[in-house]
Amino acid sequence: MIHFILRRLLYGSVVMFFVVLIISSIIYAAPVDPTRMTFGQRSDNATVQAKRKELGLDQPLYVQLGMYMRDILPLSIEGDTPAEKEKYQYFKLFSVGNHNALVFKYPYLRESYQTGRRVSEILSSAIPQTAVLALASMLIATFLGILLGVAAALKPGSVFDTSAIIASVMGYSLPSYIVAMMLALIGGYWLSDWTGLNIQGSLFELDDFGDNRTVWKNLILPAIALGIRPVALITQLTRGTMMDVLTQDYVRTATAKGLRKKIVIFKHALRNALNPVATAISGWFAGLLAGAFFVESVFSYNGLGQVTVTALLNFDIPVVLGSVLFTALVFVVMNVFVDVLYALLDPRIRLN
Amino acid sequence: MLKPILYYQYIKNDLRRQPFAKYHFYIFCFLISVAITAPFIAKQPTMTQFLPPCIPYDAMTTRLSDKLLSPFDPQANLSWYRRHWLGTDGMGRDIAAGLVAGTRIALQVGLGSVALAAVIGLFAGLMSGYYGDERFRMERRCVLLWLLGWAIWGFYLHVFAQQDWCATQFYTTTIVFTILLIIVLHILEKIITSIKHQQLVWIIPIDYFVMRSIDLLQAIPFLIILLGLMPFIKQKSVSNVILIIGCVTWMPIARMIRAQVIRLRTRVFIQNAEALGYPTWRIWVFHLIPNLLTPLLVAMSFGVANAIMAEGLLSFLGVGLPDDLVTWGSICQAARANATHWWLVLFPSGAILLTVLIFNWLGEHLKQLK
């Protein structure tokens, strides 16, 4: 088992290395000049040249690639000076030569062209909100999807089953931003006197005294909007596996020996039907981050997606690449986790 | 005696047996015909015209005098024919005309990008499935020749892409150049191999390369790659969006084709064809691809649905497609400023839902063929 996990981890890190390589190579295909983005049209030549030197734009392409990779890697060799220390905020392990040191640091994702803030700072304020949103919508989706799927599988061909299938195909075909806008219109505007919800707003908001305040009710509409698609998928998957399991011999045996129907369904059948569902759910968790991009921009929910989309419209490339990199990391880690989980749940996978 | 039937007749006969397939196919035909005749359905009527258009407005025409009209507004100063039946947006553009124009762009992007994805996916899937890890052999001199050729291609891209990357002319030139390069390399390969000389034969694990690159591309969710690539387009245009969506969505098709080819490769008719010494292209074109058509069509119709959704998302965010183009997503985007304009959300999202549903259902029907 440890061997299996190590192999998956190694494979994931190789994939991540290539992702970083691709991302750092496309940064140089951008149609904008970083220095002009930072300083605007009117700036003196000396400042621009100094910035170009700092970003390494006067170097050949492979050197620039190497510089970006060195910035991203958590373990690297940097200059042992206070200026470098402030730039990278590293933890020095030991000196290498007279002027350099092997350091351990957070990946340095450069600075935003627009605001001049560090990208890691921008992202770390946005990520918790998105994580809470994704978690909430996944909980809704899991609960509702499994319930609907089991109910549909119990009476195949009935009116409820057919309508559940049609509804899930509809839910699968609806883009998340459209669901989000409809929900904002209905829940946040037409029924707002009754529900008391806002059309826009994020989880952490500044109150009148300038303090951060957690507004939980702003989570409701985005979480439902984001959860519609997973509900549709989980319903279909649960229905399929549940119908497979219900025809098997041990379920018939359990029914024949006189167990109550509730126990047969939830204890014997559902536990075996949930293996593929569990892995699928954790796999989609990372995919939810992608869906969150659009839902967040509709609700002005100040998370990763909102930050990225704003950066995208402003050509703020370091921020876009930073968030793409983060999402890819989550996706790769999740894939490894899913493989391990599958191997844990189903011993037959481990043996192959 | 068995009578051979054409492939489309086979599909037609099978679709007839399914109760709803006919209606879904009719709606599909309706969407296609709207997309084709879009410039004639919605346009400014002229005096000399024999048949007046259904919608007397252009999608682009702005009339600030009647902006943000709801469908239920009295619109007293407009005649019955010139009434905005689905309302107008913030610049006074007719929504019905915008929907018609949006159908054209959505289907262009959907079908175009899936066609591209199918070509790439078919080729990659056939290469990795048919050759596997051991069967692709090449003499060392030929490997070097092809590597040299692709280096020339990369150099060409590097030089040419600096000037007008993403212009329409760039695509035409690149495609012509690529085809010419491949032909020249093939001729050179034939000439080189005709010289008898003891050479090392390399076994190239094509399957390994293709599958690892697919794994790599699928490591990131496709919408994120799409968004990440968008700021690198110099010039917004529909063909760029088609190209990028096509290049990002070929992986599932390639995987599916590979699995099918591995299944078919052990069948007798392929082995007989190999034993008869047919060239590889003949086995592919006349024996493998006809057997791959049905799963390919299924994957393509799901792919169209995904591509249309992706296009809606991109134009909703206002990236990728040109700003002056009216699409379903861009009509929705106009409602972001003020969610009370419900007609800006409801009608385009209904159109997207209908189109995506139709393609998903068609995929489900084609799935039943086997």
mmCIF file of C-alpha atoms in Angstrom, chain B residues 78-280:
data_model
loop_
_atom_site.group_PDB
_atom_site.id
_atom_site.type_symbol
_atom_site.label_atom_id
_atom_site.label_comp_id
_atom_site.label_asym_id
_atom_site.label_seq_id
_atom_site.Cartn_x
_atom_site.Cartn_y
_atom_site.Cartn_z
ATOM 1 C CA LEU B 78 -43.688 50.865 -32.527
ATOM 2 C CA SER B 79 -45.845 49.034 -35.036
ATOM 3 C CA TRP B 80 -46.772 45.373 -34.609
ATOM 4 C CA TYR B 81 -44.093 44.328 -37.086
ATOM 5 C CA ARG B 82 -41.349 46.458 -35.540
ATOM 6 C CA ARG B 83 -42.243 45.621 -31.958
ATOM 7 C CA HIS B 84 -39.395 44.163 -29.829
ATOM 8 C CA TRP B 85 -41.054 40.892 -28.897
ATOM 9 C CA LEU B 86 -38.241 39.732 -26.633
ATOM 10 C CA GLY B 87 -37.186 43.165 -25.412
ATOM 11 C CA THR B 88 -33.992 45.120 -25.924
ATOM 12 C CA ASP B 89 -30.692 45.419 -24.114
ATOM 13 C CA GLY B 90 -28.918 48.450 -22.669
ATOM 14 C CA MET B 91 -27.959 49.761 -26.102
ATOM 15 C CA GLY B 92 -31.355 49.246 -27.652
ATOM 16 C CA ARG B 93 -30.390 46.136 -29.593
ATOM 17 C CA ASP B 94 -33.175 43.666 -30.271
ATOM 18 C CA ILE B 95 -32.848 40.456 -28.230
ATOM 19 C CA ALA B 96 -34.606 38.252 -30.802
ATOM 20 C CA ALA B 97 -32.138 39.357 -33.479
ATOM 21 C CA GLY B 98 -29.315 38.763 -31.009
ATOM 22 C CA LEU B 99 -30.543 35.226 -30.326
ATOM 23 C CA VAL B 100 -30.588 34.458 -34.054
ATOM 24 C CA ALA B 101 -27.078 35.846 -34.523
ATOM 25 C CA GLY B 102 -25.946 33.978 -31.404
ATOM 26 C CA THR B 103 -27.208 30.666 -32.795
ATOM 27 C CA ARG B 104 -24.856 31.057 -35.714
ATOM 28 C CA ILE B 105 -21.814 31.752 -33.545
ATOM 29 C CA ALA B 106 -22.632 29.070 -30.976
ATOM 30 C CA LEU B 107 -23.024 26.377 -33.636
ATOM 31 C CA GLN B 108 -19.948 27.626 -35.497
ATOM 32 C CA VAL B 109 -17.850 27.336 -32.353
ATOM 33 C CA GLY B 110 -19.458 24.083 -31.235
ATOM 34 C CA LEU B 111 -19.250 22.200 -34.523
ATOM 35 C CA GLY B 112 -15.929 23.724 -35.609
ATOM 36 C CA SER B 113 -14.063 23.022 -32.412
ATOM 37 C CA VAL B 114 -15.445 19.504 -32.180
ATOM 38 C CA ALA B 115 -14.438 18.817 -35.780
ATOM 39 C CA LEU B 116 -10.910 19.919 -34.907
ATOM 40 C CA ALA B 117 -10.942 17.889 -31.691
ATOM 41 C CA ALA B 118 -12.211 14.848 -33.606
ATOM 42 C CA VAL B 119 -9.419 15.101 -36.182
ATOM 43 C CA ILE B 120 -6.723 15.408 -33.505
ATOM 44 C CA GLY B 121 -8.336 12.782 -31.279
ATOM 45 C CA LEU B 122 -8.852 10.316 -34.141
ATOM 46 C CA PHE B 123 -5.246 10.618 -35.250
ATOM 47 C CA ALA B 124 -3.803 10.377 -31.736
ATOM 48 C CA GLY B 125 -6.123 7.515 -30.788
ATOM 49 C CA LEU B 126 -5.342 5.555 -33.978
ATOM 50 C CA MET B 127 -1.598 6.052 -33.545
ATOM 51 C CA SER B 128 -1.548 4.956 -29.914
ATOM 52 C CA GLY B 129 -4.136 2.214 -30.256
ATOM 53 C CA TYR B 130 -2.950 0.686 -33.526
ATOM 54 C CA TYR B 131 0.804 0.822 -32.963
ATOM 55 C CA GLY B 132 0.852 0.360 -29.198
ATOM 56 C CA ASP B 133 4.237 0.396 -27.536
ATOM 57 C CA GLU B 134 6.117 -2.081 -29.688
ATOM 58 C CA ARG B 135 4.817 -1.965 -33.233
ATOM 59 C CA PHE B 136 6.051 1.430 -34.380
ATOM 60 C CA ARG B 137 9.469 0.864 -35.906
ATOM 61 C CA MET B 138 11.545 3.434 -37.691
ATOM 62 C CA GLU B 139 15.088 3.488 -38.973
ATOM 63 C CA ARG B 140 17.340 5.854 -37.104
ATOM 64 C CA ARG B 141 17.984 8.036 -40.170
ATOM 65 C CA CYS B 142 14.221 8.490 -40.659
ATOM 66 C CA VAL B 143 13.739 9.434 -37.005
ATOM 67 C CA LEU B 144 16.441 12.068 -37.401
ATOM 68 C CA LEU B 145 14.788 13.301 -40.607
ATOM 69 C CA TRP B 146 11.394 13.728 -38.953
ATOM 70 C CA LEU B 147 12.915 15.407 -35.913
ATOM 71 C CA LEU B 148 14.677 17.822 -38.238
ATOM 72 C CA GLY B 149 11.389 18.480 -40.020
ATOM 73 C CA TRP B 150 9.525 19.291 -36.817
ATOM 74 C CA ALA B 151 12.411 21.499 -35.722
ATOM 75 C CA ILE B 152 11.970 23.449 -38.973
ATOM 76 C CA TRP B 153 8.249 23.683 -38.228
ATOM 77 C CA GLY B 154 8.906 24.996 -34.725
ATOM 78 C CA PHE B 155 11.382 27.518 -36.079
ATOM 79 C CA TYR B 156 8.809 28.676 -38.614
ATOM 80 C CA LEU B 157 6.233 29.122 -35.827
ATOM 81 C CA HIS B 158 8.758 30.937 -33.669
ATOM 82 C CA VAL B 159 9.651 33.396 -36.433
ATOM 83 C CA PHE B 160 6.196 33.853 -37.901
ATOM 84 C CA ALA B 161 4.264 33.901 -34.660
ATOM 85 C CA GLN B 162 6.132 36.976 -33.480
ATOM 86 C CA GLN B 163 4.538 39.055 -36.235
ATOM 87 C CA ASP B 164 0.883 38.206 -36.669
ATOM 88 C CA TRP B 165 -0.002 35.368 -34.370
ATOM 89 C CA CYS B 166 -3.735 34.702 -34.462
ATOM 90 C CA ALA B 167 -4.498 36.542 -37.709
ATOM 91 C CA THR B 168 -6.669 34.578 -40.165
ATOM 92 C CA GLN B 169 -3.950 34.652 -42.790
ATOM 93 C CA PHE B 170 -1.585 33.085 -40.271
ATOM 94 C CA TYR B 171 -3.757 29.977 -40.007
ATOM 95 C CA THR B 172 -4.000 29.502 -43.756
ATOM 96 C CA THR B 173 -0.266 29.866 -44.222
ATOM 97 C CA THR B 174 0.501 27.565 -41.314
ATOM 98 C CA ILE B 175 -1.836 24.827 -42.532
ATOM 99 C CA VAL B 176 -0.441 24.986 -46.073
ATOM 100 C CA PHE B 177 3.110 25.021 -44.751
ATOM 101 C CA THR B 178 2.462 22.040 -42.458
ATOM 102 C CA ILE B 179 0.908 19.951 -45.225
ATOM 103 C CA LEU B 180 3.726 20.796 -47.633
ATOM 104 C CA LEU B 181 6.314 19.953 -44.970
ATOM 105 C CA ILE B 182 4.704 16.572 -44.293
ATOM 106 C CA ILE B 183 4.593 15.730 -48.029
ATOM 107 C CA VAL B 184 8.219 16.758 -48.541
ATOM 108 C CA LEU B 185 9.325 14.742 -45.506
ATOM 109 C CA HIS B 186 7.476 11.680 -46.797
ATOM 110 C CA ILE B 187 9.167 11.940 -50.193
ATOM 111 C CA LEU B 188 12.552 12.407 -48.536
ATOM 112 C CA GLU B 189 11.885 9.388 -46.316
ATOM 113 C CA LYS B 190 11.080 7.259 -49.368
ATOM 114 C CA ILE B 191 14.261 8.396 -51.085
ATOM 115 C CA ILE B 192 16.403 7.779 -48.012
ATOM 116 C CA THR B 193 14.988 4.321 -47.305
ATOM 117 C CA SER B 194 15.547 3.294 -50.934
ATOM 118 C CA ILE B 195 19.268 3.506 -50.264
ATOM 119 C CA LYS B 196 20.225 0.096 -48.883
ATOM 120 C CA HIS B 197 22.314 0.588 -45.798
ATOM 121 C CA GLN B 198 22.581 -1.245 -42.508
ATOM 122 C CA GLN B 199 20.733 0.961 -40.016
ATOM 123 C CA LEU B 200 19.609 0.761 -36.433
ATOM 124 C CA VAL B 201 15.825 0.299 -36.122
ATOM 125 C CA TRP B 202 14.250 2.191 -33.269
ATOM 126 C CA ILE B 203 11.078 1.018 -31.556
ATOM 127 C CA ILE B 204 9.136 4.123 -30.563
ATOM 128 C CA PRO B 205 6.619 3.705 -27.689
ATOM 129 C CA ILE B 206 3.939 5.904 -29.257
ATOM 130 C CA ASP B 207 1.223 4.684 -26.906
ATOM 131 C CA TYR B 208 3.275 5.746 -23.910
ATOM 132 C CA PHE B 209 3.918 9.236 -25.296
ATOM 133 C CA VAL B 210 0.305 9.872 -26.295
ATOM 134 C CA MET B 211 -1.190 8.547 -23.068
ATOM 135 C CA ARG B 212 1.224 10.497 -20.874
ATOM 136 C CA SER B 213 0.536 13.725 -22.730
ATOM 137 C CA ILE B 214 -3.208 13.095 -22.371
ATOM 138 C CA ASP B 215 -2.711 12.539 -18.634
ATOM 139 C CA LEU B 216 -0.773 15.773 -18.468
ATOM 140 C CA LEU B 217 -3.416 17.802 -20.288
ATOM 141 C CA GLN B 218 -6.181 16.273 -18.204
ATOM 142 C CA ALA B 219 -4.343 17.153 -15.002
ATOM 143 C CA ILE B 220 -5.906 20.613 -15.198
ATOM 144 C CA PRO B 221 -9.666 21.130 -15.603
ATOM 145 C CA PHE B 222 -10.330 22.180 -19.180
ATOM 146 C CA LEU B 223 -12.129 25.404 -18.323
ATOM 147 C CA ILE B 224 -9.089 26.516 -16.361
ATOM 148 C CA ILE B 225 -6.747 25.844 -19.291
ATOM 149 C CA LEU B 226 -9.179 27.724 -21.502
ATOM 150 C CA LEU B 227 -9.229 30.732 -19.201
ATOM 151 C CA GLY B 228 -5.479 30.584 -18.683
ATOM 152 C CA LEU B 229 -4.857 30.647 -22.448
ATOM 153 C CA MET B 230 -7.225 33.535 -23.135
ATOM 154 C CA PRO B 231 -4.969 36.484 -22.210
ATOM 155 C CA PHE B 232 -2.360 35.209 -24.653
ATOM 156 C CA ILE B 233 -4.499 35.833 -27.699
ATOM 157 C CA LYS B 234 -3.412 38.987 -29.437
ATOM 158 C CA GLN B 235 -6.516 39.487 -31.493
ATOM 159 C CA LYS B 236 -9.979 38.377 -30.414
ATOM 160 C CA SER B 237 -11.719 36.308 -33.086
ATOM 161 C CA VAL B 238 -14.069 33.359 -33.466
ATOM 162 C CA SER B 239 -11.444 31.215 -35.191
ATOM 163 C CA ASN B 240 -9.080 31.600 -32.229
ATOM 164 C CA VAL B 241 -11.756 30.410 -29.832
ATOM 165 C CA ILE B 242 -12.502 27.442 -32.102
ATOM 166 C CA LEU B 243 -8.803 26.591 -32.280
ATOM 167 C CA ILE B 244 -8.259 26.798 -28.535
ATOM 168 C CA ILE B 245 -11.408 24.875 -27.546
ATOM 169 C CA GLY B 246 -10.537 22.224 -30.150
ATOM 170 C CA CYS B 247 -6.983 21.869 -28.894
ATOM 171 C CA VAL B 248 -8.142 21.540 -25.287
ATOM 172 C CA THR B 249 -10.985 18.999 -25.705
ATOM 173 C CA TRP B 250 -9.505 16.257 -27.904
ATOM 174 C CA MET B 251 -8.289 14.088 -25.001
ATOM 175 C CA PRO B 252 -11.514 12.172 -24.171
ATOM 176 C CA ILE B 253 -12.050 11.441 -27.882
ATOM 177 C CA ALA B 254 -8.492 10.122 -28.237
ATOM 178 C CA ARG B 255 -8.904 7.897 -25.175
ATOM 179 C CA MET B 256 -12.169 6.485 -26.481
ATOM 180 C CA ILE B 257 -10.767 5.864 -29.991
ATOM 181 C CA ARG B 258 -7.699 4.168 -28.516
ATOM 182 C CA ALA B 259 -9.846 1.786 -26.476
ATOM 183 C CA GLN B 260 -11.962 0.935 -29.541
ATOM 184 C CA VAL B 261 -8.909 0.403 -31.771
ATOM 185 C CA ILE B 262 -7.295 -1.917 -29.221
ATOM 186 C CA ARG B 263 -10.545 -3.906 -29.214
ATOM 187 C CA LEU B 264 -10.756 -4.011 -33.031
ATOM 188 C CA ARG B 265 -7.076 -4.758 -33.656
ATOM 189 C CA THR B 266 -7.393 -8.376 -32.566
ATOM 190 C CA ARG B 267 -10.415 -8.986 -34.809
ATOM 191 C CA VAL B 268 -10.010 -11.241 -37.827
ATOM 192 C CA PHE B 269 -10.715 -8.721 -40.555
ATOM 193 C CA ILE B 270 -7.914 -6.420 -39.440
ATOM 194 C CA GLN B 271 -5.478 -9.310 -39.089
ATOM 195 C CA ASN B 272 -6.422 -10.554 -42.558
ATOM 196 C CA ALA B 273 -5.855 -7.116 -43.994
ATOM 197 C CA GLU B 274 -2.452 -7.011 -42.320
ATOM 198 C CA ALA B 275 -1.614 -10.473 -43.599
ATOM 199 C CA LEU B 276 -2.526 -9.410 -47.138
ATOM 200 C CA GLY B 277 0.089 -6.697 -46.799
ATOM 201 C CA TYR B 278 -2.186 -3.705 -47.153
ATOM 202 C CA PRO B 279 -0.526 -0.383 -46.414
ATOM 203 C CA THR B 280 -1.368 1.093 -43.038
#
